[in-house]
Structures are given as C-alpha cells and as structure tokens.
PDB file of N, CA and C in Angstrom:
ATOM      1  N   UNK G   1     102.193  88.579 122.825  1.00  0.00           N
ATOM      2  CA  UNK G   1     102.925  89.778 122.450  1.00  0.00           C
ATOM      3  C   UNK G   1     101.943  90.814 121.929  1.00  0.00           C
ATOM      4  N   UNK G   2     101.852  91.930 122.589  1.00  0.00           N
ATOM      5  CA  UNK G   2     100.985  93.007 122.139  1.00  0.00           C
ATOM      6  C   UNK G   2     101.803  93.911 121.228  1.00  0.00           C
ATOM      7  N   UNK G   3     101.457  93.931 119.975  1.00  0.00           N
ATOM      8  CA  UNK G   3     102.276  94.575 118.962  1.00  0.00           C
ATOM      9  C   UNK G   3     101.420  95.604 118.250  1.00  0.00           C
ATOM     10  N   UNK G   4     101.427  96.831 118.721  1.00  0.00           N
ATOM     11  CA  UNK G   4     100.544  97.865 118.187  1.00  0.00           C
ATOM     12  C   UNK G   4     101.312  98.763 117.228  1.00  0.00           C
ATOM     13  N   UNK G   5     101.628  98.222 116.070  1.00  0.00           N
ATOM     14  CA  UNK G   5     102.327  98.991 115.047  1.00  0.00           C
ATOM     15  C   UNK G   5     101.406  99.154 113.840  1.00  0.00           C
ATOM     16  N   UNK G   6     100.218  99.703 114.078  1.00  0.00           N
ATOM     17  CA  UNK G   6      99.315  99.899 112.958  1.00  0.00           C
ATOM     18  C   UNK G   6      98.285 100.956 113.300  1.00  0.00           C
ATOM     19  N   UNK G   7      97.638 101.461 112.272  1.00  0.00           N
ATOM     20  CA  UNK G   7      96.535 102.404 112.401  1.00  0.00           C
ATOM     21  C   UNK G   7      95.425 101.885 111.515  1.00  0.00           C
ATOM     22  N   UNK G   8      94.207 101.754 112.066  1.00  0.00           N
ATOM     23  CA  UNK G   8      93.068 101.359 111.247  1.00  0.00           C
ATOM     24  C   UNK G   8      92.592 102.567 110.455  1.00  0.00           C
ATOM     25  N   UNK G   9      92.304 102.345 109.188  1.00  0.00           N
ATOM     26  CA  UNK G   9      91.823 103.410 108.329  1.00  0.00           C
ATOM     27  C   UNK G   9      90.503 102.936 107.729  1.00  0.00           C
ATOM     28  N   UNK G  10      89.350 103.454 108.228  1.00  0.00           N
ATOM     29  CA  UNK G  10      88.063 103.004 107.690  1.00  0.00           C
ATOM     30  C   UNK G  10      87.944 103.321 106.199  1.00  0.00           C
ATOM     31  N   UNK G  11      87.303 102.433 105.483  1.00  0.00           N
ATOM     32  CA  UNK G  11      87.103 102.614 104.049  1.00  0.00           C
ATOM     33  C   UNK G  11      85.641 102.932 103.779  1.00  0.00           C
ATOM     34  N   UNK G  12      85.389 103.708 102.757  1.00  0.00           N
ATOM     35  CA  UNK G  12      84.021 104.045 102.370  1.00  0.00           C
ATOM     36  C   UNK G  12      83.863 103.777 100.882  1.00  0.00           C
ATOM     37  N   UNK G  13      82.978 102.832 100.575  1.00  0.00           N
ATOM     38  CA  UNK G  13      82.625 102.562  99.181  1.00  0.00           C
ATOM     39  C   UNK G  13      83.821 102.191  98.311  1.00  0.00           C
ATOM     40  N   UNK G  14      84.767 101.434  98.830  1.00  0.00           N
ATOM     41  CA  UNK G  14      85.899 100.975  98.032  1.00  0.00           C
ATOM     42  C   UNK G  14      85.707  99.514  97.680  1.00  0.00           C
ATOM     43  N   UNK G  15      85.766  99.235  96.413  1.00  0.00           N
ATOM     44  CA  UNK G  15      85.539  97.885  95.926  1.00  0.00           C
ATOM     45  C   UNK G  15      86.719  97.431  95.074  1.00  0.00           C
ATOM     46  N   UNK G  16      86.954  96.131  95.091  1.00  0.00           N
ATOM     47  CA  UNK G  16      87.982  95.534  94.250  1.00  0.00           C
ATOM     48  C   UNK G  16      87.401  94.274  93.626  1.00  0.00           C
ATOM     49  N   UNK G  17      87.956  93.867  92.513  1.00  0.00           N
ATOM     50  CA  UNK G  17      87.582  92.586  91.928  1.00  0.00           C
ATOM     51  C   UNK G  17      88.782  91.659  92.031  1.00  0.00           C
ATOM     52  N   UNK G  18      88.477  90.415  92.403  1.00  0.00           N
ATOM     53  CA  UNK G  18      89.515  89.406  92.548  1.00  0.00           C
ATOM     54  C   UNK G  18      89.052  88.174  91.785  1.00  0.00           C
ATOM     55  N   UNK G  19      89.946  87.604  90.982  1.00  0.00           N
ATOM     56  CA  UNK G  19      89.614  86.397  90.232  1.00  0.00           C
ATOM     57  C   UNK G  19      89.712  85.187  91.157  1.00  0.00           C
ATOM     58  N   UNK G  20      88.687  84.327  91.095  1.00  0.00           N
ATOM     59  CA  UNK G  20      88.719  83.101  91.907  1.00  0.00           C
ATOM     60  C   UNK G  20      89.513  82.021  91.178  1.00  0.00           C
ATOM     61  N   UNK G  21      89.512  80.800  91.732  1.00  0.00           N
ATOM     62  CA  UNK G  21      90.308  79.702  91.160  1.00  0.00           C
ATOM     63  C   UNK G  21      89.910  79.370  89.723  1.00  0.00           C
ATOM     64  N   UNK G  22      88.638  79.606  89.383  1.00  0.00           N
ATOM     65  CA  UNK G  22      88.170  79.320  88.015  1.00  0.00           C
ATOM     66  C   UNK G  22      88.418  80.477  87.058  1.00  0.00           C
ATOM     67  N   UNK G  23      88.947  81.587  87.578  1.00  0.00           N
ATOM     68  CA  UNK G  23      89.219  82.741  86.736  1.00  0.00           C
ATOM     69  C   UNK G  23      88.070  83.728  86.644  1.00  0.00           C
ATOM     70  N   UNK G  24      86.979  83.457  87.350  1.00  0.00           N
ATOM     71  CA  UNK G  24      85.830  84.355  87.362  1.00  0.00           C
ATOM     72  C   UNK G  24      86.086  85.472  88.362  1.00  0.00           C
ATOM     73  N   UNK G  25      85.854  86.706  87.917  1.00  0.00           N
ATOM     74  CA  UNK G  25      86.058  87.837  88.817  1.00  0.00           C
ATOM     75  C   UNK G  25      84.883  87.974  89.773  1.00  0.00           C
ATOM     76  N   UNK G  26      85.207  88.227  91.050  1.00  0.00           N
ATOM     77  CA  UNK G  26      84.191  88.435  92.068  1.00  0.00           C
ATOM     78  C   UNK G  26      84.413  89.806  92.701  1.00  0.00           C
ATOM     79  N   UNK G  27      83.313  90.444  93.094  1.00  0.00           N
ATOM     80  CA  UNK G  27      83.370  91.784  93.670  1.00  0.00           C
ATOM     81  C   UNK G  27      83.530  91.699  95.186  1.00  0.00           C
ATOM     82  N   UNK G  28      84.507  92.429  95.717  1.00  0.00           N
ATOM     83  CA  UNK G  28      84.786  92.485  97.138  1.00  0.00           C
ATOM     84  C   UNK G  28      84.732  93.937  97.597  1.00  0.00           C
ATOM     85  N   UNK G  29      84.341  94.140  98.848  1.00  0.00           N
ATOM     86  CA  UNK G  29      84.362  95.473  99.441  1.00  0.00           C
ATOM     87  C   UNK G  29      85.494  95.523 100.453  1.00  0.00           C
ATOM     88  N   UNK G  30      86.291  96.576 100.375  1.00  0.00           N
ATOM     89  CA  UNK G  30      87.342  96.786 101.372  1.00  0.00           C
ATOM     90  C   UNK G  30      86.672  97.319 102.633  1.00  0.00           C
ATOM     91  N   UNK G  31      86.819  96.586 103.725  1.00  0.00           N
ATOM     92  CA  UNK G  31      86.182  96.964 104.982  1.00  0.00           C
ATOM     93  C   UNK G  31      87.016  98.017 105.701  1.00  0.00           C
ATOM     94  N   UNK G  32      88.304  97.788 105.784  1.00  0.00           N
ATOM     95  CA  UNK G  32      89.221  98.779 106.332  1.00  0.00           C
ATOM     96  C   UNK G  32      90.629  98.444 105.871  1.00  0.00           C
ATOM     97  N   UNK G  33      91.522  99.413 106.037  1.00  0.00           N
ATOM     98  CA  UNK G  33      92.924  99.163 105.726  1.00  0.00           C
ATOM     99  C   UNK G  33      93.743  99.392 106.986  1.00  0.00           C
ATOM    100  N   UNK G  34      94.932  98.858 106.966  1.00  0.00           N
ATOM    101  CA  UNK G  34      95.841  98.945 108.106  1.00  0.00           C
ATOM    102  C   UNK G  34      97.146  99.516 107.593  1.00  0.00           C
ATOM    103  N   UNK G  35      97.631 100.517 108.285  1.00  0.00           N
ATOM    104  CA  UNK G  35      98.918 101.103 107.933  1.00  0.00           C
ATOM    105  C   UNK G  35      99.927 100.752 109.017  1.00  0.00           C
ATOM    106  N   UNK G  36     101.031 100.121 108.631  1.00  0.00           N
ATOM    107  CA  UNK G  36     102.113  99.804 109.562  1.00  0.00           C
ATOM    108  C   UNK G  36     103.279 100.732 109.274  1.00  0.00           C
ATOM    109  N   UNK G  37     103.525 101.649 110.191  1.00  0.00           N
ATOM    110  CA  UNK G  37     104.646 102.573 110.017  1.00  0.00           C
ATOM    111  C   UNK G  37     105.975 101.846 110.125  1.00  0.00           C
ATOM    112  N   UNK G  38     106.062 100.869 111.036  1.00  0.00           N
ATOM    113  CA  UNK G  38     107.314 100.145 111.234  1.00  0.00           C
ATOM    114  C   UNK G  38     107.729  99.409 109.964  1.00  0.00           C
ATOM    115  N   UNK G  39     106.780  98.716 109.339  1.00  0.00           N
ATOM    116  CA  UNK G  39     107.088  97.954 108.129  1.00  0.00           C
ATOM    117  C   UNK G  39     106.936  98.786 106.861  1.00  0.00           C
ATOM    118  N   UNK G  40     106.382  99.997 106.998  1.00  0.00           N
ATOM    119  CA  UNK G  40     106.126 100.871 105.859  1.00  0.00           C
ATOM    120  C   UNK G  40     105.279 100.159 104.804  1.00  0.00           C
ATOM    121  N   UNK G  41     104.180  99.532 105.280  1.00  0.00           N
ATOM    122  CA  UNK G  41     103.300  98.778 104.389  1.00  0.00           C
ATOM    123  C   UNK G  41     101.846  99.061 104.730  1.00  0.00           C
ATOM    124  N   UNK G  42     100.997  98.810 103.745  1.00  0.00           N
ATOM    125  CA  UNK G  42      99.555  98.926 103.921  1.00  0.00           C
ATOM    126  C   UNK G  42      98.935  97.559 103.670  1.00  0.00           C
ATOM    127  N   UNK G  43      97.897  97.257 104.431  1.00  0.00           N
ATOM    128  CA  UNK G  43      97.157  96.011 104.271  1.00  0.00           C
ATOM    129  C   UNK G  43      95.685  96.360 104.151  1.00  0.00           C
ATOM    130  N   UNK G  44      94.945  95.557 103.413  1.00  0.00           N
ATOM    131  CA  UNK G  44      93.507  95.745 103.309  1.00  0.00           C
ATOM    132  C   UNK G  44      92.802  94.479 103.775  1.00  0.00           C
ATOM    133  N   UNK G  45      91.675  94.678 104.430  1.00  0.00           N
ATOM    134  CA  UNK G  45      90.809  93.590 104.859  1.00  0.00           C
ATOM    135  C   UNK G  45      89.526  93.745 104.063  1.00  0.00           C
ATOM    136  N   UNK G  46      89.092  92.669 103.429  1.00  0.00           N
ATOM    137  CA  UNK G  46      87.972  92.754 102.498  1.00  0.00           C
ATOM    138  C   UNK G  46      87.064  91.535 102.629  1.00  0.00           C
ATOM    139  N   UNK G  47      85.855  91.670 102.067  1.00  0.00           N
ATOM    140  CA  UNK G  47      84.886  90.576 102.080  1.00  0.00           C
ATOM    141  C   UNK G  47      84.086  90.620 100.789  1.00  0.00           C
ATOM    142  N   UNK G  48      83.595  89.449 100.362  1.00  0.00           N
ATOM    143  CA  UNK G  48      82.750  89.393  99.168  1.00  0.00           C
ATOM    144  C   UNK G  48      81.500  90.219  99.394  1.00  0.00           C
ATOM    145  N   UNK G  49      81.133  91.004  98.412  1.00  0.00           N
ATOM    146  CA  UNK G  49      79.924  91.816  98.500  1.00  0.00           C
ATOM    147  C   UNK G  49      78.704  90.925  98.698  1.00  0.00           C
ATOM    148  N   UNK G  50      78.656  89.788  98.025  1.00  0.00           N
ATOM    149  CA  UNK G  50      77.506  88.885  98.169  1.00  0.00           C
ATOM    150  C   UNK G  50      77.391  88.357  99.602  1.00  0.00           C
ATOM    151  N   UNK G  51      78.527  88.110 100.273  1.00  0.00           N
ATOM    152  CA  UNK G  51      78.497  87.661 101.673  1.00  0.00           C
ATOM    153  C   UNK G  51      78.007  88.770 102.595  1.00  0.00           C
ATOM    154  N   UNK G  52      78.431  89.994 102.323  1.00  0.00           N
ATOM    155  CA  UNK G  52      77.988  91.133 103.136  1.00  0.00           C
ATOM    156  C   UNK G  52      76.486  91.315 102.986  1.00  0.00           C
ATOM    157  N   UNK G  53      75.998  91.256 101.742  1.00  0.00           N
ATOM    158  CA  UNK G  53      74.563  91.407 101.501  1.00  0.00           C
ATOM    159  C   UNK G  53      73.773  90.305 102.194  1.00  0.00           C
ATOM    160  N   UNK G  54      74.284  89.075 102.162  1.00  0.00           N
ATOM    161  CA  UNK G  54      73.613  87.950 102.816  1.00  0.00           C
ATOM    162  C   UNK G  54      73.544  88.162 104.319  1.00  0.00           C
ATOM    163  N   UNK G  55      74.594  88.739 104.905  1.00  0.00           N
ATOM    164  CA  UNK G  55      74.610  88.941 106.357  1.00  0.00           C
ATOM    165  C   UNK G  55      73.536  89.929 106.800  1.00  0.00           C
ATOM    166  N   UNK G  56      73.100  90.828 105.889  1.00  0.00           N
ATOM    167  CA  UNK G  56      72.065  91.798 106.218  1.00  0.00           C
ATOM    168  C   UNK G  56      70.656  91.265 105.963  1.00  0.00           C
ATOM    169  N   UNK G  57      70.529  90.125 105.310  1.00  0.00           N
ATOM    170  CA  UNK G  57      69.201  89.584 105.025  1.00  0.00           C
ATOM    171  C   UNK G  57      68.575  89.039 106.302  1.00  0.00           C
ATOM    172  N   UNK G  58      67.277  88.792 106.262  1.00  0.00           N
ATOM    173  CA  UNK G  58      66.559  88.318 107.446  1.00  0.00           C
ATOM    174  C   UNK G  58      67.098  86.996 107.964  1.00  0.00           C
ATOM    175  N   UNK G  59      67.494  86.111 107.061  1.00  0.00           N
ATOM    176  CA  UNK G  59      67.969  84.801 107.503  1.00  0.00           C
ATOM    177  C   UNK G  59      69.492  84.724 107.622  1.00  0.00           C
ATOM    178  N   UNK G  60      70.180  85.832 107.438  1.00  0.00           N
ATOM    179  CA  UNK G  60      71.635  85.834 107.541  1.00  0.00           C
ATOM    180  C   UNK G  60      72.092  86.102 108.967  1.00  0.00           C
ATOM    181  N   UNK G  61      73.335  85.742 109.253  1.00  0.00           N
ATOM    182  CA  UNK G  61      73.902  86.120 110.551  1.00  0.00           C
ATOM    183  C   UNK G  61      74.775  87.347 110.346  1.00  0.00           C
ATOM    184  N   UNK G  62      75.341  87.863 111.405  1.00  0.00           N
ATOM    185  CA  UNK G  62      76.094  89.107 111.284  1.00  0.00           C
ATOM    186  C   UNK G  62      77.595  88.895 111.114  1.00  0.00           C
ATOM    187  N   UNK G  63      78.003  87.688 110.769  1.00  0.00           N
ATOM    188  CA  UNK G  63      79.419  87.421 110.560  1.00  0.00           C
ATOM    189  C   UNK G  63      79.675  87.140 109.075  1.00  0.00           C
ATOM    190  N   UNK G  64      80.767  87.676 108.582  1.00  0.00           N
ATOM    191  CA  UNK G  64      81.158  87.423 107.199  1.00  0.00           C
ATOM    192  C   UNK G  64      82.610  86.988 107.174  1.00  0.00           C
ATOM    193  N   UNK G  65      82.937  86.172 106.199  1.00  0.00           N
ATOM    194  CA  UNK G  65      84.318  85.741 106.009  1.00  0.00           C
ATOM    195  C   UNK G  65      85.105  86.896 105.401  1.00  0.00           C
ATOM    196  N   UNK G  66      86.304  87.126 105.920  1.00  0.00           N
ATOM    197  CA  UNK G  66      87.135  88.203 105.396  1.00  0.00           C
ATOM    198  C   UNK G  66      88.460  87.645 104.904  1.00  0.00           C
ATOM    199  N   UNK G  67      89.069  88.401 104.024  1.00  0.00           N
ATOM    200  CA  UNK G  67      90.408  88.102 103.540  1.00  0.00           C
ATOM    201  C   UNK G  67      91.281  89.316 103.798  1.00  0.00           C
ATOM    202  N   UNK G  68      92.577  89.129 103.660  1.00  0.00           N
ATOM    203  CA  UNK G  68      93.509  90.239 103.858  1.00  0.00           C
ATOM    204  C   UNK G  68      94.683  90.084 102.909  1.00  0.00           C
ATOM    205  N   UNK G  69      95.251  91.211 102.520  1.00  0.00           N
ATOM    206  CA  UNK G  69      96.417  91.206 101.638  1.00  0.00           C
ATOM    207  C   UNK G  69      97.174  92.508 101.814  1.00  0.00           C
ATOM    208  N   UNK G  70      98.429  92.485 101.432  1.00  0.00           N
ATOM    209  CA  UNK G  70      99.200  93.722 101.401  1.00  0.00           C
ATOM    210  C   UNK G  70      98.767  94.493 100.159  1.00  0.00           C
ATOM    211  N   UNK G  71      98.646  95.807 100.299  1.00  0.00           N
ATOM    212  CA  UNK G  71      98.307  96.661  99.169  1.00  0.00           C
ATOM    213  C   UNK G  71      99.549  97.439  98.768  1.00  0.00           C
ATOM    214  N   UNK G  72     100.008  97.215  97.530  1.00  0.00           N
ATOM    215  CA  UNK G  72     101.183  97.901  97.007  1.00  0.00           C
ATOM    216  C   UNK G  72     100.705  98.850  95.911  1.00  0.00           C
ATOM    217  N   UNK G  73     100.999 100.143  96.084  1.00  0.00           N
ATOM    218  CA  UNK G  73     100.580 101.157  95.114  1.00  0.00           C
ATOM    219  C   UNK G  73     101.751 101.552  94.229  1.00  0.00           C
ATOM    220  N   UNK G  74     101.463 101.727  92.923  1.00  0.00           N
ATOM    221  CA  UNK G  74     102.508 102.208  92.021  1.00  0.00           C
ATOM    222  C   UNK G  74     102.483 103.736  91.980  1.00  0.00           C
ATOM    223  N   UNK G  75     103.327 104.333  91.165  1.00  0.00           N
ATOM    224  CA  UNK G  75     103.463 105.785  91.103  1.00  0.00           C
ATOM    225  C   UNK G  75     102.172 106.473  90.659  1.00  0.00           C
ATOM    226  N   UNK G  76     101.347 105.771  89.877  1.00  0.00           N
ATOM    227  CA  UNK G  76     100.086 106.346  89.407  1.00  0.00           C
ATOM    228  C   UNK G  76      98.944 106.123  90.388  1.00  0.00           C
ATOM    229  N   UNK G  77      99.214 105.431  91.485  1.00  0.00           N
ATOM    230  CA  UNK G  77      98.177 105.180  92.481  1.00  0.00           C
ATOM    231  C   UNK G  77      97.374 103.920  92.237  1.00  0.00           C
ATOM    232  N   UNK G  78      97.778 103.117  91.257  1.00  0.00           N
ATOM    233  CA  UNK G  78      97.105 101.847  91.007  1.00  0.00           C
ATOM    234  C   UNK G  78      97.605 100.824  92.019  1.00  0.00           C
ATOM    235  N   UNK G  79      96.692 100.006  92.508  1.00  0.00           N
ATOM    236  CA  UNK G  79      97.047  99.065  93.553  1.00  0.00           C
ATOM    237  C   UNK G  79      97.174  97.638  93.067  1.00  0.00           C
ATOM    238  N   UNK G  80      98.023  96.904  93.742  1.00  0.00           N
ATOM    239  CA  UNK G  80      98.182  95.472  93.508  1.00  0.00           C
ATOM    240  C   UNK G  80      98.124  94.784  94.863  1.00  0.00           C
ATOM    241  N   UNK G  81      97.354  93.689  94.944  1.00  0.00           N
ATOM    242  CA  UNK G  81      97.279  92.916  96.174  1.00  0.00           C
ATOM    243  C   UNK G  81      98.369  91.867  96.175  1.00  0.00           C
ATOM    244  N   UNK G  82      99.090  91.773  97.301  1.00  0.00           N
ATOM    245  CA  UNK G  82     100.191  90.835  97.443  1.00  0.00           C
ATOM    246  C   UNK G  82      99.903  89.960  98.654  1.00  0.00           C
ATOM    247  N   UNK G  83     100.132  88.667  98.500  1.00  0.00           N
ATOM    248  CA  UNK G  83      99.888  87.712  99.576  1.00  0.00           C
ATOM    249  C   UNK G  83     100.743  88.048 100.795  1.00  0.00           C
ATOM    250  N   UNK G  84     100.118  87.983 101.971  1.00  0.00           N
ATOM    251  CA  UNK G  84     100.839  88.204 103.226  1.00  0.00           C
ATOM    252  C   UNK G  84     101.607  86.936 103.545  1.00  0.00           C
ATOM    253  N   UNK G  85     102.897  87.073 103.776  1.00  0.00           N
ATOM    254  CA  UNK G  85     103.765  85.907 103.933  1.00  0.00           C
ATOM    255  C   UNK G  85     104.298  85.700 105.346  1.00  0.00           C
ATOM    256  N   UNK G  86     104.554  86.773 106.076  1.00  0.00           N
ATOM    257  CA  UNK G  86     105.263  86.615 107.345  1.00  0.00           C
ATOM    258  C   UNK G  86     104.316  86.583 108.534  1.00  0.00           C
ATOM    259  N   UNK G  87     104.782  85.946 109.597  1.00  0.00           N
ATOM    260  CA  UNK G  87     104.014  85.874 110.838  1.00  0.00           C
ATOM    261  C   UNK G  87     103.829  87.271 111.435  1.00  0.00           C
ATOM    262  N   UNK G  88     104.845  88.107 111.318  1.00  0.00           N
ATOM    263  CA  UNK G  88     104.769  89.475 111.841  1.00  0.00           C
ATOM    264  C   UNK G  88     103.645  90.257 111.154  1.00  0.00           C
ATOM    265  N   UNK G  89     103.530  90.104 109.835  1.00  0.00           N
ATOM    266  CA  UNK G  89     102.470  90.801 109.107  1.00  0.00           C
ATOM    267  C   UNK G  89     101.094  90.264 109.498  1.00  0.00           C
ATOM    268  N   UNK G  90     100.968  88.935 109.633  1.00  0.00           N
ATOM    269  CA  UNK G  90      99.683  88.355 110.029  1.00  0.00           C
ATOM    270  C   UNK G  90      99.284  88.811 111.426  1.00  0.00           C
ATOM    271  N   UNK G  91     100.251  88.987 112.310  1.00  0.00           N
ATOM    272  CA  UNK G  91      99.964  89.461 113.657  1.00  0.00           C
ATOM    273  C   UNK G  91      99.366  90.865 113.611  1.00  0.00           C
ATOM    274  N   UNK G  92      99.916  91.707 112.765  1.00  0.00           N
ATOM    275  CA  UNK G  92      99.374  93.061 112.598  1.00  0.00           C
ATOM    276  C   UNK G  92      97.936  92.999 112.111  1.00  0.00           C
ATOM    277  N   UNK G  93      97.674  92.167 111.112  1.00  0.00           N
ATOM    278  CA  UNK G  93      96.319  92.045 110.566  1.00  0.00           C
ATOM    279  C   UNK G  93      95.368  91.499 111.624  1.00  0.00           C
ATOM    280  N   UNK G  94      95.783  90.468 112.350  1.00  0.00           N
ATOM    281  CA  UNK G  94      94.919  89.888 113.390  1.00  0.00           C
ATOM    282  C   UNK G  94      94.588  90.911 114.472  1.00  0.00           C
ATOM    283  N   UNK G  95      95.566  91.704 114.889  1.00  0.00           N
ATOM    284  CA  UNK G  95      95.298  92.723 115.895  1.00  0.00           C
ATOM    285  C   UNK G  95      94.392  93.819 115.332  1.00  0.00           C
ATOM    286  N   UNK G  96      94.553  94.133 114.050  1.00  0.00           N
ATOM    287  CA  UNK G  96      93.663  95.090 113.412  1.00  0.00           C
ATOM    288  C   UNK G  96      92.230  94.592 113.399  1.00  0.00           C
ATOM    289  N   UNK G  97      92.043  93.301 113.112  1.00  0.00           N
ATOM    290  CA  UNK G  97      90.702  92.710 113.130  1.00  0.00           C
ATOM    291  C   UNK G  97      90.100  92.759 114.530  1.00  0.00           C
ATOM    292  N   UNK G  98      90.905  92.466 115.540  1.00  0.00           N
ATOM    293  CA  UNK G  98      90.409  92.524 116.914  1.00  0.00           C
ATOM    294  C   UNK G  98      89.979  93.936 117.277  1.00  0.00           C
ATOM    295  N   UNK G  99      90.793  94.915 116.926  1.00  0.00           N
ATOM    296  CA  UNK G  99      90.447  96.306 117.226  1.00  0.00           C
ATOM    297  C   UNK G  99      89.194  96.726 116.470  1.00  0.00           C
ATOM    298  N   UNK G 100      89.079  96.326 115.220  1.00  0.00           N
ATOM    299  CA  UNK G 100      87.896  96.643 114.429  1.00  0.00           C
ATOM    300  C   UNK G 100      86.654  96.044 115.086  1.00  0.00           C
ATOM    301  N   UNK G 101      86.726  94.782 115.491  1.00  0.00           N
ATOM    302  CA  UNK G 101      85.598  94.126 116.161  1.00  0.00           C
ATOM    303  C   UNK G 101      85.203  94.860 117.434  1.00  0.00           C
ATOM    304  N   UNK G 102      86.191  95.256 118.223  1.00  0.00           N
ATOM    305  CA  UNK G 102      85.917  95.952 119.483  1.00  0.00           C
ATOM    306  C   UNK G 102      85.284  97.317 119.252  1.00  0.00           C
ATOM    307  N   UNK G 103      85.714  98.019 118.209  1.00  0.00           N
ATOM    308  CA  UNK G 103      85.208  99.370 117.938  1.00  0.00           C
ATOM    309  C   UNK G 103      83.854  99.398 117.254  1.00  0.00           C
ATOM    310  N   UNK G 104      83.507  98.333 116.541  1.00  0.00           N
ATOM    311  CA  UNK G 104      82.309  98.389 115.708  1.00  0.00           C
ATOM    312  C   UNK G 104      81.292  97.310 116.042  1.00  0.00           C
ATOM    313  N   UNK G 105      81.323  96.767 117.255  1.00  0.00           N
ATOM    314  CA  UNK G 105      80.319  95.773 117.667  1.00  0.00           C
ATOM    315  C   UNK G 105      79.024  96.433 117.979  1.00  0.00           C
TER     316      UNK G 105
END
C-alpha cells in the first residue's frame, strides 16, 4: 500500500534530551519531522548525537540507529514526545524514512 500522506520537513540544529532506562538524559538530534495532514499529527525522527558523531569518524560507518515519536505541541509551543501506537502511523514514518534515504543518499 503506497500511502503518501506526509511531508518531510528537514530540521536544522534541533536537539532534544530523552531519559534512558536508567534515568540518565541523553542528547538526540532531530533529523527530520513528518507532517501528516490526514491524521493532523507531527512525527519526529531522531538519533543519538554520539551515534551521529561516531558515524562521521574514520572507523565509523554511515548508518545510525534512529527513533521516532509523535510530537505534540502545547499552546506555548513546548513539545512532548508520544509513543507511536498504530500501524497506520508507523507506515507513515517508514515511508518518510524511505523518502529521506532516497533524497539524501
């Protein structure tokens, strides 16, 4: 099923901190966001800054592990990351990743 209900929005210098299982905050860079008009939602795709830096080192490869979440903004513009739950939402994110890979290889 080709489901093109999104727009990729490149990010520049956007960082977030996410607490890991031990409660330690780690720095992540938002690689791009996805806007779904049909679902009226935004999603962000991000990666650990340390993984990105490692991928640029001489002994690193050019692939990094990424995560994704829904981004919910409040009236003041503060964001909260919400776990993606539905197959429809994951399909949008997966297609966004494919398009990003194709455009930026």
